[in-house]
XYZ file of C-alpha atoms in Angstrom:
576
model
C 43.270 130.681 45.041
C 47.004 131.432 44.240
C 49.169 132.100 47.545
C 51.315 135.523 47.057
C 55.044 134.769 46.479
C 55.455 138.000 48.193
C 53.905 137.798 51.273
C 55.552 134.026 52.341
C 59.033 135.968 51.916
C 57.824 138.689 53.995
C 56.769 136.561 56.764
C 59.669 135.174 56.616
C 61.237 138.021 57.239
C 59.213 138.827 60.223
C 60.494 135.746 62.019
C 63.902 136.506 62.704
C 62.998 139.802 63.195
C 61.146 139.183 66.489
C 63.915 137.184 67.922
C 66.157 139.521 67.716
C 64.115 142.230 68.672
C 63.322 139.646 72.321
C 67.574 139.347 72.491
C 68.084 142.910 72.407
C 65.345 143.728 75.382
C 67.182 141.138 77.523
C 70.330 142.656 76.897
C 69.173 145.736 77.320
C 67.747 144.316 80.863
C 70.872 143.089 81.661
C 72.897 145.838 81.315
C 69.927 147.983 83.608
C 70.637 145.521 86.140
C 73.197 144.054 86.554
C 76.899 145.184 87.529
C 78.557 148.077 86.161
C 81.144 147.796 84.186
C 83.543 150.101 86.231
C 82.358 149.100 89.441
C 85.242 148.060 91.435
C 83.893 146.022 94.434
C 86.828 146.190 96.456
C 87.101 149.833 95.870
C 83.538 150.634 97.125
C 84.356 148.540 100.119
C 87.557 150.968 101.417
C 85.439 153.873 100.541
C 83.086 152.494 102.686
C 85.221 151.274 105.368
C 86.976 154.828 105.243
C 83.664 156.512 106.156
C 82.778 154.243 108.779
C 86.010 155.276 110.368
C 86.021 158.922 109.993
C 82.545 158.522 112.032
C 84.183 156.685 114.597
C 86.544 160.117 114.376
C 83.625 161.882 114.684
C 81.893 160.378 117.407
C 85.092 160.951 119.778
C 85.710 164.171 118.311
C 82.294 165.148 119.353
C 82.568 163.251 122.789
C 84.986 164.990 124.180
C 83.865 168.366 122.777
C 80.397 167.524 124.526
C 82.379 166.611 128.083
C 84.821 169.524 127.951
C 81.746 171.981 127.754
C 79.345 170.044 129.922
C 81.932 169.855 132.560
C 83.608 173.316 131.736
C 80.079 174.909 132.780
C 79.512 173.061 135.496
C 82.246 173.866 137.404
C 82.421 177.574 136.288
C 78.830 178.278 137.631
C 79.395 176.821 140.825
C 82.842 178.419 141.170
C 81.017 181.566 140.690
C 77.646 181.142 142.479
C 79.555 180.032 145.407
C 81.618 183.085 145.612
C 78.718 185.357 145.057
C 76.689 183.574 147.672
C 80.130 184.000 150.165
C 79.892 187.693 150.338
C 77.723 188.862 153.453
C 76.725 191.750 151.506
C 75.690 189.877 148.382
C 73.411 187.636 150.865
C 71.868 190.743 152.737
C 70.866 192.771 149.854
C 69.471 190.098 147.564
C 68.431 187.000 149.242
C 68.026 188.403 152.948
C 65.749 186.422 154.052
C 66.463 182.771 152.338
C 69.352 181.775 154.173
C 72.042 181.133 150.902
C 75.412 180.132 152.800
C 73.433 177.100 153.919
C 71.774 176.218 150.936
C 75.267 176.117 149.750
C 75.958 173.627 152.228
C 73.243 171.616 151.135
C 73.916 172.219 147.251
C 77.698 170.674 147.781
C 76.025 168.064 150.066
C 73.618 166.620 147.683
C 76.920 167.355 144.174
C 78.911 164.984 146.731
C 76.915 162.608 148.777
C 74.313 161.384 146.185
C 77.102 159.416 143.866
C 77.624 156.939 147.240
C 74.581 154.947 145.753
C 75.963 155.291 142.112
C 76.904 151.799 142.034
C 73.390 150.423 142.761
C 71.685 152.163 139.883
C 74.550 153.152 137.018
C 74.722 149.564 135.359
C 71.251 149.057 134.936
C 70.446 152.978 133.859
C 73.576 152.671 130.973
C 71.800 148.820 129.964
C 68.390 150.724 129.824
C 68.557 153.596 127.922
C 72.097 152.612 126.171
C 75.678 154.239 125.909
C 74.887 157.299 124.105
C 71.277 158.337 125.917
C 72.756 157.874 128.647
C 75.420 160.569 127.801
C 72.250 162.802 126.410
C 70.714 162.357 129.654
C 73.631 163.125 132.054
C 73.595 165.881 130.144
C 70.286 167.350 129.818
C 70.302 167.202 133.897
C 74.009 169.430 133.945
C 71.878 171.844 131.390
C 68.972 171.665 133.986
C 71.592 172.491 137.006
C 72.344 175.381 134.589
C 69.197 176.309 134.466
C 67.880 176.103 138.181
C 70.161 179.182 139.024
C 68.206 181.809 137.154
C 65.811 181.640 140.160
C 67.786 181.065 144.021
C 66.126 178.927 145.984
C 65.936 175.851 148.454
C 63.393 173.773 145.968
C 65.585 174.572 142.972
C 69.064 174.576 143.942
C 69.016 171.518 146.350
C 67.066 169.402 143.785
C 69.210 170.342 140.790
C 71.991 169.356 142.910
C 70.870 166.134 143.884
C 70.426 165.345 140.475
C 73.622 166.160 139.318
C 75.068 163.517 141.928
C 73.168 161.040 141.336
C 74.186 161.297 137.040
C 77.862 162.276 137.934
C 78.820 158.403 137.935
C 76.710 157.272 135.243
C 78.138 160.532 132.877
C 81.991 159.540 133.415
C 81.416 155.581 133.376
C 79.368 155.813 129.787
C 81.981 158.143 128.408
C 84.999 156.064 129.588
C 82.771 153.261 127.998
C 81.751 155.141 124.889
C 85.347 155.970 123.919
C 86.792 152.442 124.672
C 84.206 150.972 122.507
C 85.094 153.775 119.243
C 88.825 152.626 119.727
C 87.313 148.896 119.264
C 85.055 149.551 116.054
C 87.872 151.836 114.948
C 89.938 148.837 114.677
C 87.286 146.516 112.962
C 86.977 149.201 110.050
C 90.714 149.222 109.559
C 90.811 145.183 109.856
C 87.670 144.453 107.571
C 89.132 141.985 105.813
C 90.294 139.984 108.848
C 87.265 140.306 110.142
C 85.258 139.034 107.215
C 87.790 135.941 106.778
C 87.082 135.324 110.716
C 90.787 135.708 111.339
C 91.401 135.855 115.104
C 92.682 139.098 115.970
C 96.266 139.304 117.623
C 96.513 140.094 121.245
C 96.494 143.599 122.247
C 95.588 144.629 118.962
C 93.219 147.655 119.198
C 95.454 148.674 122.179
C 97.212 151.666 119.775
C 93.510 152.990 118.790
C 92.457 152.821 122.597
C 95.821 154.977 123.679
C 95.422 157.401 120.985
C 91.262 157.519 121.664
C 91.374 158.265 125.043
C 94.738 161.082 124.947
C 92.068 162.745 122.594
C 89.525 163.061 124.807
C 91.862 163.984 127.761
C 93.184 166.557 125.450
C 89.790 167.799 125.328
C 88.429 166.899 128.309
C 91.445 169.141 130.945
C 90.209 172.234 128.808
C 87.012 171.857 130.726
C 88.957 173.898 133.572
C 90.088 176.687 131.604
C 86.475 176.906 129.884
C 85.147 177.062 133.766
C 87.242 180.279 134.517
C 85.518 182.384 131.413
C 83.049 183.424 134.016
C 85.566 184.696 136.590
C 87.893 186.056 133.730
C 85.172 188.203 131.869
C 82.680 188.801 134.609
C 83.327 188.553 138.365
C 86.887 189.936 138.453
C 85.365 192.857 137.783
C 83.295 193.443 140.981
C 86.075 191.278 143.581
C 88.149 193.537 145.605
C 92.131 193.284 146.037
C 94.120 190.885 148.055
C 95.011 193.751 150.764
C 90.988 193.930 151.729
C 90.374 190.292 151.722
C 93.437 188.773 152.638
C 93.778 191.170 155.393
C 92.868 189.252 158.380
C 94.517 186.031 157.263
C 97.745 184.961 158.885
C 99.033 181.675 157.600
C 99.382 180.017 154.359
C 99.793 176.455 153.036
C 101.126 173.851 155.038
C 100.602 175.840 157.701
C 96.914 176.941 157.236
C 93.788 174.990 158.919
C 90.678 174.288 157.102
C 89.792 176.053 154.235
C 91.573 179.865 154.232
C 90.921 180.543 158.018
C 90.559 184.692 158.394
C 89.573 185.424 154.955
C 86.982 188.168 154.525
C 83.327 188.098 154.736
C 83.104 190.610 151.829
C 84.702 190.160 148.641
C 82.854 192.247 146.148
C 83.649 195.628 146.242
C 80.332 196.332 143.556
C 77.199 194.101 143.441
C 76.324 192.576 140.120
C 73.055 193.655 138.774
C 70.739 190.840 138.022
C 70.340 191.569 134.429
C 74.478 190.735 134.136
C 73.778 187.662 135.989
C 71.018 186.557 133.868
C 72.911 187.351 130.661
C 76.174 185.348 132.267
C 73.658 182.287 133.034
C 72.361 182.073 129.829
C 75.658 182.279 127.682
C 76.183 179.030 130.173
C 72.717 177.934 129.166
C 73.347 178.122 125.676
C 76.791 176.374 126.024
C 74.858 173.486 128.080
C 72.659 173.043 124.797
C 74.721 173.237 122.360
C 76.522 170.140 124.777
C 73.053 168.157 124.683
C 72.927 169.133 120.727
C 76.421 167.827 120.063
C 75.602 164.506 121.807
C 71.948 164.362 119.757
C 73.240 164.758 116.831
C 77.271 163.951 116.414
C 77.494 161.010 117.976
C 76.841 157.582 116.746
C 75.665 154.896 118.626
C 78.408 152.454 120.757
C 76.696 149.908 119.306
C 74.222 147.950 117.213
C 70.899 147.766 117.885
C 70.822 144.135 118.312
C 73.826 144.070 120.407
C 71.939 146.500 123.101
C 69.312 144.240 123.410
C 71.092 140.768 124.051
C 73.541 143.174 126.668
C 69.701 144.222 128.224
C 68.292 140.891 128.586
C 71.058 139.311 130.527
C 68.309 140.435 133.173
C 68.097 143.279 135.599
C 68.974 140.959 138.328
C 72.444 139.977 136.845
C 73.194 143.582 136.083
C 72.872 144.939 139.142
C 75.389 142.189 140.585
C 77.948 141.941 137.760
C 79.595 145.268 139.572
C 79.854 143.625 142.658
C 81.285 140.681 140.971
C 84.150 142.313 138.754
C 85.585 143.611 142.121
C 86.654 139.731 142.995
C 89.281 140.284 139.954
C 92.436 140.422 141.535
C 93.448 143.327 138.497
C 90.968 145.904 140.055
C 91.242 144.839 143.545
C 95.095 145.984 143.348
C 94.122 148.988 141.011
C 91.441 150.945 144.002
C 94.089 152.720 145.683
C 94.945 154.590 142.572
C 91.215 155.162 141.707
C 91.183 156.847 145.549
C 93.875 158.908 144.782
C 92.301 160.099 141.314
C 89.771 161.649 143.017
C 91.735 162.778 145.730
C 94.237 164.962 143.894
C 91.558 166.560 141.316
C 89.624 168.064 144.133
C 92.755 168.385 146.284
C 93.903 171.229 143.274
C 90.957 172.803 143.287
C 90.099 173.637 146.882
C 93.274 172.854 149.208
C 95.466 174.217 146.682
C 94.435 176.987 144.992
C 92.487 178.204 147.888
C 95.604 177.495 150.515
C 98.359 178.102 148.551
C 97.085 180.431 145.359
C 94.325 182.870 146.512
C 96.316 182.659 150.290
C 98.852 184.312 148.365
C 97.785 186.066 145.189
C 94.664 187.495 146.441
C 91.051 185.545 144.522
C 91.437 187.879 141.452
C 94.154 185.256 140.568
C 92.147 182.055 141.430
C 90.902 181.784 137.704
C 94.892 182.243 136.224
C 96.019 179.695 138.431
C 93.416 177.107 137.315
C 93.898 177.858 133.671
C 97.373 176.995 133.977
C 96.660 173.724 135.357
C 94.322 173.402 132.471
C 96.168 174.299 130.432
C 99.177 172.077 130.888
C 97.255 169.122 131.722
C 95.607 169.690 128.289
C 98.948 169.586 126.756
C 100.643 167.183 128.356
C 97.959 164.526 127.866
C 99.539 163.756 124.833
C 102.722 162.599 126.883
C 100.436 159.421 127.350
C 101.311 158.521 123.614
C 104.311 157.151 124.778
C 102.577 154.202 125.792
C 102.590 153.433 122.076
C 106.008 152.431 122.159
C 107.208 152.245 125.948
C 105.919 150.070 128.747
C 102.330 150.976 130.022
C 103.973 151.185 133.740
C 106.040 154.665 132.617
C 103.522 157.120 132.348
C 101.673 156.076 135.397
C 104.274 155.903 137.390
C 105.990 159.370 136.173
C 102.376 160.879 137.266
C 103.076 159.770 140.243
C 106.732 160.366 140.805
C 106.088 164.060 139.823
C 103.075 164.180 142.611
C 105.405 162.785 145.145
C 107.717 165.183 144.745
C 105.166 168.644 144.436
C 103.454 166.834 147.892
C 106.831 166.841 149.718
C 107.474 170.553 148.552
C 104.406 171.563 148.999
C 104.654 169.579 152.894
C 107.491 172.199 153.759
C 106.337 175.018 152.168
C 104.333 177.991 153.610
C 104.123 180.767 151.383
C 103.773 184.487 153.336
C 100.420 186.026 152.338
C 99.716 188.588 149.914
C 103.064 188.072 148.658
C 102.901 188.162 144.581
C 106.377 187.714 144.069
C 105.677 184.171 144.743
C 103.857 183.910 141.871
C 105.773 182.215 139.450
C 106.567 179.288 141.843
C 102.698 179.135 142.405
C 102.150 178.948 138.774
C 104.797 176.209 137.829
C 103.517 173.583 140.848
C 100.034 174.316 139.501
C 101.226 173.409 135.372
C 103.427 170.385 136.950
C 100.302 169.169 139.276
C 98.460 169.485 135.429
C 101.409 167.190 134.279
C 100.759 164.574 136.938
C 97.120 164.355 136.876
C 96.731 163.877 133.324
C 98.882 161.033 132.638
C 97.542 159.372 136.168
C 93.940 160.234 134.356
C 94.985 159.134 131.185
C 96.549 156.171 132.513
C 94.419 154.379 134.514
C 91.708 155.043 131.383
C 93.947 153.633 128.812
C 94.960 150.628 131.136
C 91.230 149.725 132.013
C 90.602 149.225 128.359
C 93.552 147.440 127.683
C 92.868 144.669 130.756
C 89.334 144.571 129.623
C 88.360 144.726 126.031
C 85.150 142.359 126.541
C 82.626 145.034 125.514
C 80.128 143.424 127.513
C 82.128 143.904 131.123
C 83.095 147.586 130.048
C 80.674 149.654 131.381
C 80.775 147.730 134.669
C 84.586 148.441 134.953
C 84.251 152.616 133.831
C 81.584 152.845 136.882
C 83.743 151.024 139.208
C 86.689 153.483 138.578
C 84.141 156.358 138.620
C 82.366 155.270 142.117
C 85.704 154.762 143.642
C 86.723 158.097 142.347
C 83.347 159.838 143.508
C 83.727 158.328 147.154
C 87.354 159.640 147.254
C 85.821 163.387 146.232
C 83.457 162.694 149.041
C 86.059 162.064 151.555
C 88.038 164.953 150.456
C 85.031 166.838 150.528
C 84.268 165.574 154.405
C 88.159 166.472 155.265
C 87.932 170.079 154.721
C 88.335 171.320 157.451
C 91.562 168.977 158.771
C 95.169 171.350 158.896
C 96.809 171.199 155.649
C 99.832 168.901 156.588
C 97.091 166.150 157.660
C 95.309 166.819 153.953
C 99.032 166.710 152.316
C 100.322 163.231 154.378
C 96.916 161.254 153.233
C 97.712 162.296 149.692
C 101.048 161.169 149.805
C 100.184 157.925 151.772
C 97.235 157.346 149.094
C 99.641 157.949 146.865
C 102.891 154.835 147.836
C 99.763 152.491 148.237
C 98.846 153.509 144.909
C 101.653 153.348 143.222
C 102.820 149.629 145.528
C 100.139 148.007 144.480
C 99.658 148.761 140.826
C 103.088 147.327 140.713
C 102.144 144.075 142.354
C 99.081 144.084 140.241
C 102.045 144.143 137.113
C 104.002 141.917 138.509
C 100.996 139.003 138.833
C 100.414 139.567 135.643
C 104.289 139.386 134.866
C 104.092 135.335 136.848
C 100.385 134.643 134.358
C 98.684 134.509 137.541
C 95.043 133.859 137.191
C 92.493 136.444 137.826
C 88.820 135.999 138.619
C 85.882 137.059 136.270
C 82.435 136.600 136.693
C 80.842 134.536 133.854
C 78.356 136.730 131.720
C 75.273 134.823 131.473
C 73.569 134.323 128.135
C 70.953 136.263 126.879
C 67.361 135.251 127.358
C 65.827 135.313 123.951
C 61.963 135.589 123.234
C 60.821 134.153 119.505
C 58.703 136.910 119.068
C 58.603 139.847 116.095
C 61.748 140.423 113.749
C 63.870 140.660 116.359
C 65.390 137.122 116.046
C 64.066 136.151 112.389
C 67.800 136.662 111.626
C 70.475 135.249 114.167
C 73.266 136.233 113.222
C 76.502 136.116 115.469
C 75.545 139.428 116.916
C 78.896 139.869 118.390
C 78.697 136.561 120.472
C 76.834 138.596 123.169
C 75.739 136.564 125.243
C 77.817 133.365 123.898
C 79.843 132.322 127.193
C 82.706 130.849 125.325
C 82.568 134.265 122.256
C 82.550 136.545 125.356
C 85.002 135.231 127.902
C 87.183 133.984 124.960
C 88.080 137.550 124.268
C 88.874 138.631 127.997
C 91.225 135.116 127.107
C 93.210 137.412 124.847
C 93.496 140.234 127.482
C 94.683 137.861 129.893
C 98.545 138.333 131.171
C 101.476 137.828 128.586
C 104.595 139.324 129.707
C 105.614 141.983 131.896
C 103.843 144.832 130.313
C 101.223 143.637 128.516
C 99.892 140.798 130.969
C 97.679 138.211 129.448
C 96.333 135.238 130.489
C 93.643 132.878 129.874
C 91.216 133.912 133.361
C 89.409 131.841 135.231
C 86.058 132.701 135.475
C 83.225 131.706 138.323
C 81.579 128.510 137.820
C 78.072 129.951 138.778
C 75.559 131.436 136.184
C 74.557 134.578 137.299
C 70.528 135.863 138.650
């Protein structure tokens, strides 16, 4: 049988044909997967570098929004329940029976008491639930503070109040913390590529991001005192009577008053509130204490990786609870309590000696709110003085703070301003923007120079609770003194004050000589080979490496008179 001609040449056809037919589905393959042409890898990397840092924007953005209103509503309710609660007629008619002036006693008792023991516990409750829930937290129990008022009593009142002391600490110390750390990864995103090349970072390097970080959230944060006065402003103003009925049996103002506004009147309202105004005045502070828990929830990113939070957690309960104890061997904070002290001495100071003493002494309490606006106001705006640490030596703003309290403390030593005199007024109004002035860059200050002497992320939130337990004892004292004449209150400010101010500049000029300072050494983290969790072990920050972690507190250490670096010398021990 004869073979077709035809049909060889068509297989031979066919041959070819299904070769190239396998070439063109791998091409085809290969352009499905694999790279784009246009894609520009270095280009996708800044765009995603540039998101990364607008979150870090973000997250501090939202930070200080969420303290401002937390804070703001804090202080405005108890401004306002406590001068609702001081009118005799106010207690008769609606609580008669439930004794409010002292559950008062006890409410400001358990606010300023309870934070005494803040240094046992704040450590180990930021380590457990982590920087950001334990800002949620803090915050859910101001909201619950909020909420305890919409029905007076002893059981809700003195527990809520209790509660708030006891998360006062850990709210300040995890915020200090939070925005210290944002300043940090702020300056990783912008330095990618030295990061990926492991190129080691030049001293003092994030030091601009951590200046311009925390003037933000000062910014913010001082507007918490205007926010606090909306109540007053809007609502209770309208019920208080004038300065010539309750400033009618009071005979001496400022530095010549005793205690807290000796004569003033039992009955300030001239018109009860009706309960369904009060209810509707809580809960527009309800809803503002929400929206606060909401804009924590939701706005703002973690401090940092998961990974990280665990290694910083199983250092070991034992060796967190004595790390604070520990820091406070290093020379740097030793020198740097005084002005701690005197931060918390000259916030409440404004608040109660002054304004009381001096403001509503002479302007009558219709005017209390004003006067605390304008400190808010200018301490708001003058936070951004603190910038000038960008390009002047840290040591000017602090020391202006304090130069410009020195000098308000002396005039307001030999000053006693007549009462119910309102032509006084604008004198009252410029010590109260200038006292703004002051506390905001000492506030600033001290923030901005914590995270510059200690950038080791894994000693931060020891150092923020230090600062904020020194600062909560000091409101405590204040709180004990009130009762003292005013020129005693005025002379321990001022003395507070030079001790401040004498040793910070010691504590400069160590640093200025490279003396060594003591550090504790941070003990490793105690790793268990079970689950995912260490399948990959990467460098995780060095957390936990002795050498990765102390290394970087190596590039804090003193260098020159203003930025002070030196290579410390840490305890031999190994912690727990």
């Amino acid at each position: 049988m004869e073979k077709d001609p035809d049909c060889c040449q068509d297989g031979a056809k066919t041959v070819p044909g299904a070769g190239l037919g396998t070439e063109g589905t791998e091409t085809q393959l290969d352009d499905f997967v694999g790279a784009h042409p246009d894609y520009n890898e270095e280009e996708e990397e800044q765009k995603y570098f540039r998101r990364k840092r607008l979150g870090v924007i973000k997250n501090v953005v939202a930070a200080s929004l969420a303290g401002t209103l937390t804070y703001g509503i804090y202080l405005g309710l108890l401004q306002m329940q406590l001068i609702l609660h001081y009118d005799e007629t106010y207690r008769e008619v609606k609580y008669s029976n439930i004794q409010l002036e002292d559950i008062d006693h006890k409410v400001l008792m358990g606010i300023n008491v309870t934070p005494v023991a803040a240094l046992l516990y704040t450590p180990i409750l930021i380590r457990f639930f982590g920087t950001k829930w334990a800002m949620f937290l803090a915050v859910g129990i101001y909201a619950l503070f909020v909420s305890s008022n919409y029905w007076e009593r002893y059981y809700t009142l003195v527990p809520s109040a209790v509660a708030i002391g006891m998360v006062i600490v850990p709210l300040w110390a995890s915020m200090g913390n939070y925005i210290t750390r944002m300043a940090q990864k702020y300056y990783e995103y912008v330095n990618y590529k030295e990061e990926q090349e492991r190129v080691r970072a030049p001293r003092d390097a994030c030091n601009a991001y951590i200046i311009i970080f925390q003037t933000i959230f000062y910014s913010c944060f001082h507007l918490s005192f205007v926010c606090a006065q909306m109540p007053m402003v809007f609502f209770l103003n309208n019920y208080l009577y004038q300065l010539n009925h309750t400033l009618f049996s009071v005979k001496h103002c400022g530095t010549l008053s005793h205690g807290t506004l000796t004569g003033f009147n039992k009955t300030v309202l001239q018109s009860l509130p009706r309960s369904v105004n009060l209810i509707v005045v809580e809960s527009a502070l309800m809803a503002a204490a929400f929206l606060a828990m909401l804009v924590v929830l939701v706005l703002c990113g973690a401090a940092y990786r998961p990974m990280e939070e665990i290694d910083m957690r199983s250092i070991g309960w034992g060796n967190i609870f004595q790390l604070p104890f520990k820091h406070m061997r290093d020379y740097r904070l030793q020198h740097l309590l005084p002005l701690f002290i005197y931060s918390g001495f000259e916030v409440l100071f404004v608040c109660t000696g002054f304004s009381l003493n001096y403001g509503v002494c002479t302007l009558g309490l219709e005017k209390l709110a004003y006067l605390l606006m304008a400190y808010g106001f200018s301490a708001s705006a003058c936070s951004s003085l603190a910038l000038s640490m960008l390009r002047l030596r840290r040591q000017i703003p602090l020391l202006a703070g304090a130069i410009i309290h020195a000098g308000l403390l002396v005039l307001l030593f030999c000053w006693a301003p007549e009462p119910r005199q309102q032509a006084q007024a604008p004198l009252l109004y410029i010590v109260a923007a200038l006292w703004g002035t002051g506390s905001t860059l000492n506030k600033t200050g001290i923030s901005i120079l914590l995270g510059m002497l200690y950038k080791n992320k894994e000693r931060q939130d020891f150092i923020f609770t230090i600062y904020h337990w020194w600062q909560a004892l000091a409101i405590f004292a204040v709180y004990l003194w009130s009762g003292l004449p005013m020129k005693a209150k005025l002379s321990m400010l001022l003395l507070t004050l030079v001790v401040a101010v004498g040793t910070y500049l010691w504590m400069e000029r160590k640093l200025a000589r490279r003396v060594e300072y003591r550090l504790p050494r941070l003990p490793r983290p105690r790793h268990k080979p079970c689950g995912y969790r260490y399948l990959e072990e990467d460098n995780s920050d060095e957390t936990g490496s002795e050498d990765g972690g102390d290394q970087q507190d190596g590039r804090e250490s003193p260098a020159g008179a203003a930025r002070g670096d030196e290579q410390p010398r840490e305890d031999g021990e190994q912690l727990g």
